[in-house]
Amino acid sequence: MENTNADTLQLGNVNAETLQSMIDQGIELLWAIIPSLLYAILIYIVGKIIISRILKSVKAIIAKKNSDPSLTNFLVSLLSAILYILLFLTIAYVIGIPVTSFVAIIGAAGLAIGLALQGSLANFAGGVLILLFKPFKVGDVIEGQGHLGVVESIDILYTKMHSFDNKDIVIPNGALANSDIINMSNKPTRRADFNVGVAYGTDLKKTREIILGVFAKDERVHQDPAPVVFFNSFGDSSLDLVIRVWTDAGNLWPVYFDNMEAMKEAFEANDIEIPFPQRDVNHFYPDGKSES
């Protein structure tokens, strides 16, 4: 019985010593970690303040360019994620956690994602450039990648248009941002060019007066700069004239089609011949007789 009590007391003494050792080691570890934790907390607070100010500055810069709100929110969110990743890597380094493995993992993942989505990333970059620099906007009539139509929407990856015969057109932003774009709605006025031909022998001065009289009746045609009529070339069957008039961008096609018809009627009313392709063929017979 005495031996059992002695063993229990000895076991209790061992447990107490072990527990005390663990407590001492824990306190030492805590005192060793506390400075790093304080540094980490301080870095987090200061870093959060700096990130907040950076994001506000970026928002203000983008807002000055009148960029699309969706683009602004996306860019700010992306920048925020990058800055916070850098902040947490810094905190991990201060605490003593090795960050080289994290950096390697992030780099490998970024490379894999970039290779898998290189086409989408190119479209994404193109969409960012289009939304940021605004070569065109929704509602504009543009010509790009061989397509002519009205812009319906500008998304991050694709630009959607509809043609004048009501076909839907979807163009990747990567290709669109790296090609020539003709914006036909960016200027308030447009020039309408007409090409007409009159028969050889026609009085060009009289024809010019008739044409200018037609455009003088159209209030949509600007008088500054005034309409002009030039003799352009000798055609196969006609004297070719080029006519240039200015009008509001929205009136371009109505002015063109209405005045093409008006000029045709004015020519007929003034006996000005509108030629058509024709060819004179002369037969010569050596004996002076035609074949029957």
GROMACS .gro file of C-alpha atoms in nm:
model
  292
    1MET     CA    1   0.000   0.000   0.000
    2GLU     CA    2   0.285   0.235   0.086
    3ASN     CA    3   0.457   0.150  -0.243
    4THR     CA    4   0.145   0.239  -0.439
    5ASN     CA    5   0.117   0.578  -0.271
    6ALA     CA    6   0.484   0.648  -0.341
    7ASP     CA    7   0.441   0.564  -0.708
    8THR     CA    8   0.139   0.793  -0.731
    9LEU     CA    9   0.325   1.077  -0.562
   10GLN     CA   10   0.622   1.030  -0.793
   11LEU     CA   11   0.391   1.026  -1.097
   12GLY     CA   12   0.224   1.341  -0.972
   13ASN     CA   13   0.559   1.508  -0.927
   14VAL     CA   14   0.657   1.415  -1.286
   15ASN     CA   15   0.331   1.550  -1.426
   16ALA     CA   16   0.370   1.872  -1.235
   17GLU     CA   17   0.726   1.918  -1.354
   18THR     CA   18   0.626   1.848  -1.713
   19LEU     CA   19   0.334   2.088  -1.692
   20GLN     CA   20   0.554   2.358  -1.543
   21SER     CA   21   0.809   2.307  -1.819
   22MET     CA   22   0.539   2.338  -2.084
   23ILE     CA   23   0.410   2.657  -1.926
   24ASP     CA   24   0.758   2.804  -1.912
   25GLN     CA   25   0.824   2.715  -2.275
   26GLY     CA   26   0.487   2.860  -2.375
   27ILE     CA   27   0.564   3.187  -2.196
   28GLU     CA   28   0.905   3.208  -2.361
   29LEU     CA   29   0.750   3.140  -2.701
   30LEU     CA   30   0.480   3.398  -2.636
   31TRP     CA   31   0.735   3.661  -2.539
   32ALA     CA   32   0.924   3.576  -2.855
   33ILE     CA   33   0.614   3.600  -3.072
   34ILE     CA   34   0.454   3.909  -2.916
   35PRO     CA   35   0.692   4.159  -3.085
   36SER     CA   36   0.632   3.995  -3.423
   37LEU     CA   37   0.257   3.997  -3.364
   38LEU     CA   38   0.266   4.363  -3.267
   39TYR     CA   39   0.469   4.442  -3.576
   40ALA     CA   40   0.224   4.243  -3.789
   41ILE     CA   41  -0.077   4.426  -3.642
   42LEU     CA   42   0.094   4.761  -3.690
   43ILE     CA   43   0.188   4.674  -4.049
   44TYR     CA   44  -0.170   4.561  -4.120
   45ILE     CA   45  -0.320   4.885  -3.986
   46VAL     CA   46  -0.074   5.108  -4.168
   47GLY     CA   47  -0.099   4.898  -4.484
   48LYS     CA   48  -0.478   4.911  -4.481
   49ILE     CA   49  -0.469   5.291  -4.453
   50ILE     CA   50  -0.217   5.317  -4.739
   51ILE     CA   51  -0.422   5.080  -4.958
   52SER     CA   52  -0.738   5.280  -4.891
   53ARG     CA   53  -0.568   5.602  -4.999
   54ILE     CA   54  -0.420   5.439  -5.310
   55LEU     CA   55  -0.762   5.307  -5.413
   56LYS     CA   56  -0.922   5.650  -5.362
   57SER     CA   57  -0.653   5.812  -5.575
   58VAL     CA   58  -0.698   5.554  -5.850
   59LYS     CA   59  -1.076   5.608  -5.846
   60ALA     CA   60  -1.026   5.983  -5.879
   61ILE     CA   61  -0.782   5.941  -6.171
   62ILE     CA   62  -1.014   5.705  -6.357
   63ALA     CA   63  -1.316   5.928  -6.287
   64LYS     CA   64  -1.137   6.221  -6.456
   65LYS     CA   65  -1.124   6.016  -6.776
   66ASN     CA   66  -1.504   5.964  -6.761
   67SER     CA   67  -1.455   5.590  -6.774
   68ASP     CA   68  -1.734   5.337  -6.758
   69PRO     CA   69  -1.846   5.267  -6.396
   70SER     CA   70  -1.819   4.892  -6.448
   71LEU     CA   71  -1.458   4.933  -6.559
   72THR     CA   72  -1.379   5.157  -6.262
   73ASN     CA   73  -1.521   4.907  -6.013
   74PHE     CA   74  -1.341   4.617  -6.177
   75LEU     CA   75  -1.001   4.789  -6.188
   76VAL     CA   76  -1.032   4.907  -5.829
   77SER     CA   77  -1.132   4.558  -5.711
   78LEU     CA   78  -0.843   4.399  -5.901
   79LEU     CA   79  -0.592   4.649  -5.764
   80SER     CA   80  -0.733   4.602  -5.413
   81ALA     CA   81  -0.686   4.224  -5.432
   82ILE     CA   82  -0.325   4.262  -5.551
   83LEU     CA   83  -0.238   4.512  -5.278
   84TYR     CA   84  -0.391   4.301  -5.001
   85ILE     CA   85  -0.201   3.992  -5.123
   86LEU     CA   86   0.122   4.191  -5.102
   87LEU     CA   87   0.023   4.314  -4.756
   88PHE     CA   88  -0.041   3.964  -4.620
   89LEU     CA   89   0.284   3.834  -4.772
   90THR     CA   90   0.466   4.115  -4.593
   91ILE     CA   91   0.295   4.026  -4.263
   92ALA     CA   92   0.384   3.659  -4.308
   93TYR     CA   93   0.746   3.754  -4.367
   94VAL     CA   94   0.754   3.968  -4.051
   95ILE     CA   95   0.605   3.688  -3.841
   96GLY     CA   96   0.867   3.451  -3.977
   97ILE     CA   97   0.659   3.235  -4.207
   98PRO     CA   98   0.859   3.147  -4.522
   99VAL     CA   99   0.691   3.321  -4.815
  100THR     CA  100   0.904   3.181  -5.097
  101SER     CA  101   0.678   2.878  -5.129
  102PHE     CA  102   0.368   3.099  -5.146
  103VAL     CA  103   0.528   3.316  -5.413
  104ALA     CA  104   0.626   3.010  -5.614
  105ILE     CA  105   0.274   2.869  -5.592
  106ILE     CA  106   0.117   3.201  -5.695
  107GLY     CA  107   0.363   3.237  -5.984
  108ALA     CA  108   0.300   2.885  -6.110
  109ALA     CA  109  -0.075   2.927  -6.084
  110GLY     CA  110  -0.059   3.261  -6.266
  111LEU     CA  111   0.151   3.111  -6.546
  112ALA     CA  112  -0.086   2.816  -6.587
  113ILE     CA  113  -0.392   3.039  -6.592
  114GLY     CA  114  -0.225   3.278  -6.836
  115LEU     CA  115  -0.139   3.000  -7.080
  116ALA     CA  116  -0.485   2.846  -7.057
  117LEU     CA  117  -0.668   3.175  -7.099
  118GLN     CA  118  -0.431   3.375  -7.318
  119GLY     CA  119  -0.706   3.447  -7.575
  120SER     CA  120  -0.949   3.559  -7.307
  121LEU     CA  121  -0.681   3.766  -7.137
  122ALA     CA  122  -0.608   3.942  -7.468
  123ASN     CA  123  -0.979   4.016  -7.504
  124PHE     CA  124  -0.990   4.135  -7.143
  125ALA     CA  125  -0.696   4.369  -7.199
  126GLY     CA  126  -0.861   4.498  -7.517
  127GLY     CA  127  -1.186   4.559  -7.331
  128VAL     CA  128  -1.004   4.754  -7.061
  129LEU     CA  129  -0.834   4.970  -7.324
  130ILE     CA  130  -1.161   5.034  -7.509
  131LEU     CA  131  -1.349   5.127  -7.191
  132LEU     CA  132  -1.060   5.340  -7.066
  133PHE     CA  133  -0.972   5.536  -7.381
  134LYS     CA  134  -1.321   5.528  -7.541
  135PRO     CA  135  -1.249   5.517  -7.916
  136PHE     CA  136  -1.625   5.461  -7.942
  137LYS     CA  137  -1.927   5.434  -7.715
  138VAL     CA  138  -2.264   5.265  -7.709
  139GLY     CA  139  -2.484   5.402  -7.988
  140ASP     CA  140  -2.197   5.498  -8.218
  141VAL     CA  141  -2.182   5.376  -8.578
  142ILE     CA  142  -1.841   5.218  -8.629
  143GLU     CA  143  -1.658   5.007  -8.882
  144GLY     CA  144  -1.413   4.753  -8.743
  145GLN     CA  145  -1.285   4.408  -8.835
  146GLY     CA  146  -1.471   4.438  -9.166
  147HIS     CA  147  -1.809   4.501  -9.001
  148LEU     CA  148  -2.024   4.815  -9.010
  149GLY     CA  149  -2.294   4.865  -8.751
  150VAL     CA  150  -2.426   5.033  -8.436
  151VAL     CA  151  -2.260   4.953  -8.103
  152GLU     CA  152  -2.507   4.790  -7.862
  153SER     CA  153  -2.281   4.712  -7.568
  154ILE     CA  154  -1.915   4.707  -7.467
  155ASP     CA  155  -1.837   4.418  -7.234
  156ILE     CA  156  -1.504   4.324  -7.082
  157LEU     CA  157  -1.439   4.050  -7.340
  158TYR     CA  158  -1.662   4.132  -7.639
  159THR     CA  159  -1.824   4.425  -7.817
  160LYS     CA  160  -2.174   4.367  -7.951
  161MET     CA  161  -2.310   4.547  -8.258
  162HIS     CA  162  -2.601   4.519  -8.494
  163SER     CA  163  -2.575   4.583  -8.865
  164PHE     CA  164  -2.812   4.801  -9.064
  165ASP     CA  165  -2.986   4.490  -9.193
  166ASN     CA  166  -3.041   4.386  -8.828
  167LYS     CA  167  -2.774   4.120  -8.789
  168ASP     CA  168  -2.608   4.069  -8.451
  169ILE     CA  169  -2.230   4.111  -8.459
  170VAL     CA  170  -2.000   4.003  -8.173
  171ILE     CA  171  -1.635   4.106  -8.202
  172PRO     CA  172  -1.358   4.003  -7.955
  173ASN     CA  173  -1.217   4.311  -7.787
  174GLY     CA  174  -0.858   4.192  -7.835
  175ALA     CA  175  -0.890   4.199  -8.212
  176LEU     CA  176  -1.095   4.519  -8.210
  177ALA     CA  177  -0.851   4.710  -7.989
  178ASN     CA  178  -0.557   4.617  -8.214
  179SER     CA  179  -0.716   4.705  -8.549
  180ASP     CA  180  -0.831   5.015  -8.733
  181ILE     CA  181  -1.164   5.152  -8.611
  182ILE     CA  182  -1.368   5.404  -8.808
  183ASN     CA  183  -1.607   5.595  -8.583
  184MET     CA  184  -1.878   5.759  -8.791
  185SER     CA  185  -2.062   5.915  -8.497
  186ASN     CA  186  -1.781   6.089  -8.313
  187LYS     CA  187  -1.816   6.417  -8.505
  188PRO     CA  188  -2.135   6.625  -8.513
  189THR     CA  189  -2.121   6.681  -8.891
  190ARG     CA  190  -2.053   6.454  -9.188
  191ARG     CA  191  -1.982   6.510  -9.554
  192ALA     CA  192  -2.204   6.343  -9.813
  193ASP     CA  193  -2.034   6.265 -10.144
  194PHE     CA  194  -2.237   6.222 -10.464
  195ASN     CA  195  -2.114   6.092 -10.796
  196VAL     CA  196  -2.329   6.165 -11.102
  197GLY     CA  197  -2.271   6.155 -11.475
  198VAL     CA  198  -2.419   6.358 -11.758
  199ALA     CA  199  -2.399   6.299 -12.131
  200TYR     CA  200  -2.117   6.433 -12.342
  201GLY     CA  201  -2.211   6.773 -12.485
  202THR     CA  202  -2.398   6.879 -12.169
  203ASP     CA  203  -2.346   7.237 -12.050
  204LEU     CA  204  -2.155   7.185 -11.726
  205LYS     CA  205  -2.217   7.538 -11.595
  206LYS     CA  206  -2.592   7.493 -11.632
  207THR     CA  207  -2.572   7.148 -11.473
  208ARG     CA  208  -2.376   7.289 -11.179
  209GLU     CA  209  -2.641   7.560 -11.123
  210ILE     CA  210  -2.921   7.304 -11.129
  211ILE     CA  211  -2.743   7.078 -10.880
  212LEU     CA  212  -2.666   7.364 -10.641
  213GLY     CA  213  -3.028   7.475 -10.671
  214VAL     CA  214  -3.142   7.129 -10.559
  215PHE     CA  215  -2.928   7.142 -10.245
  216ALA     CA  216  -3.026   7.502 -10.170
  217LYS     CA  217  -3.382   7.380 -10.119
  218ASP     CA  218  -3.278   7.126  -9.854
  219GLU     CA  219  -3.258   7.292  -9.512
  220ARG     CA  220  -3.061   6.998  -9.375
  221VAL     CA  221  -2.766   7.083  -9.600
  222HIS     CA  222  -2.517   7.323  -9.441
  223GLN     CA  223  -2.419   7.637  -9.625
  224ASP     CA  224  -2.093   7.671  -9.432
  225PRO     CA  225  -1.905   7.506  -9.584
  226ALA     CA  226  -2.121   7.546  -9.890
  227PRO     CA  227  -2.199   7.261 -10.132
  228VAL     CA  228  -1.953   7.224 -10.419
  229VAL     CA  229  -1.974   7.058 -10.762
  230PHE     CA  230  -1.657   6.956 -10.946
  231PHE     CA  231  -1.598   6.802 -11.286
  232ASN     CA  232  -1.416   6.483 -11.196
  233SER     CA  233  -1.332   6.279 -11.507
  234PHE     CA  234  -1.418   6.177 -11.860
  235GLY     CA  235  -1.608   5.853 -11.831
  236ASP     CA  236  -1.667   5.594 -12.099
  237SER     CA  237  -2.015   5.731 -12.167
  238SER     CA  238  -2.044   6.036 -11.943
  239LEU     CA  239  -1.892   6.346 -11.797
  240ASP     CA  240  -1.847   6.251 -11.432
  241LEU     CA  241  -1.921   6.504 -11.158
  242VAL     CA  242  -1.852   6.483 -10.785
  243ILE     CA  243  -2.071   6.673 -10.539
  244ARG     CA  244  -1.981   6.736 -10.176
  245VAL     CA  245  -2.217   6.872  -9.913
  246TRP     CA  246  -2.207   6.890  -9.533
  247THR     CA  247  -2.488   6.800  -9.297
  248ASP     CA  248  -2.551   6.683  -8.941
  249ALA     CA  249  -2.426   6.330  -8.880
  250GLY     CA  250  -2.776   6.202  -8.813
  251ASN     CA  251  -2.902   6.340  -9.146
  252LEU     CA  252  -2.631   6.191  -9.366
  253TRP     CA  253  -2.824   5.909  -9.532
  254PRO     CA  254  -3.161   6.089  -9.558
  255VAL     CA  255  -2.982   6.381  -9.727
  256TYR     CA  256  -2.803   6.144  -9.961
  257PHE     CA  257  -3.103   5.942 -10.077
  258ASP     CA  258  -3.349   6.233 -10.093
  259ASN     CA  259  -3.118   6.449 -10.301
  260MET     CA  260  -3.016   6.169 -10.537
  261GLU     CA  261  -3.382   6.144 -10.632
  262ALA     CA  262  -3.422   6.523 -10.641
  263MET     CA  263  -3.126   6.560 -10.879
  264LYS     CA  264  -3.267   6.294 -11.111
  265GLU     CA  265  -3.599   6.481 -11.128
  266ALA     CA  266  -3.421   6.815 -11.183
  267PHE     CA  267  -3.216   6.669 -11.469
  268GLU     CA  268  -3.527   6.536 -11.641
  269ALA     CA  269  -3.710   6.867 -11.596
  270ASN     CA  270  -3.419   7.056 -11.758
  271ASP     CA  271  -3.358   6.807 -12.041
  272ILE     CA  272  -3.019   6.703 -11.907
  273GLU     CA  273  -2.946   6.354 -12.032
  274ILE     CA  274  -2.845   6.096 -11.778
  275PRO     CA  275  -2.627   5.861 -11.985
  276PHE     CA  276  -2.603   5.486 -11.976
  277PRO     CA  277  -2.324   5.269 -12.112
  278GLN     CA  278  -2.342   5.245 -12.489
  279ARG     CA  279  -2.107   5.157 -12.771
  280ASP     CA  280  -2.111   5.251 -13.142
  281VAL     CA  281  -2.020   4.965 -13.374
  282ASN     CA  282  -1.934   5.043 -13.738
  283HIS     CA  283  -1.907   4.769 -14.002
  284PHE     CA  284  -1.683   4.817 -14.305
  285TYR     CA  285  -1.712   4.586 -14.606
  286PRO     CA  286  -1.429   4.580 -14.862
  287ASP     CA  287  -1.667   4.537 -15.162
  288GLY     CA  288  -1.910   4.798 -15.037
  289LYS     CA  289  -2.190   4.546 -14.990
  290SER     CA  290  -2.340   4.407 -14.680
  291GLU     CA  291  -2.387   4.040 -14.628
  292SER     CA  292  -2.742   3.914 -14.659
   0.00000   0.00000   0.00000
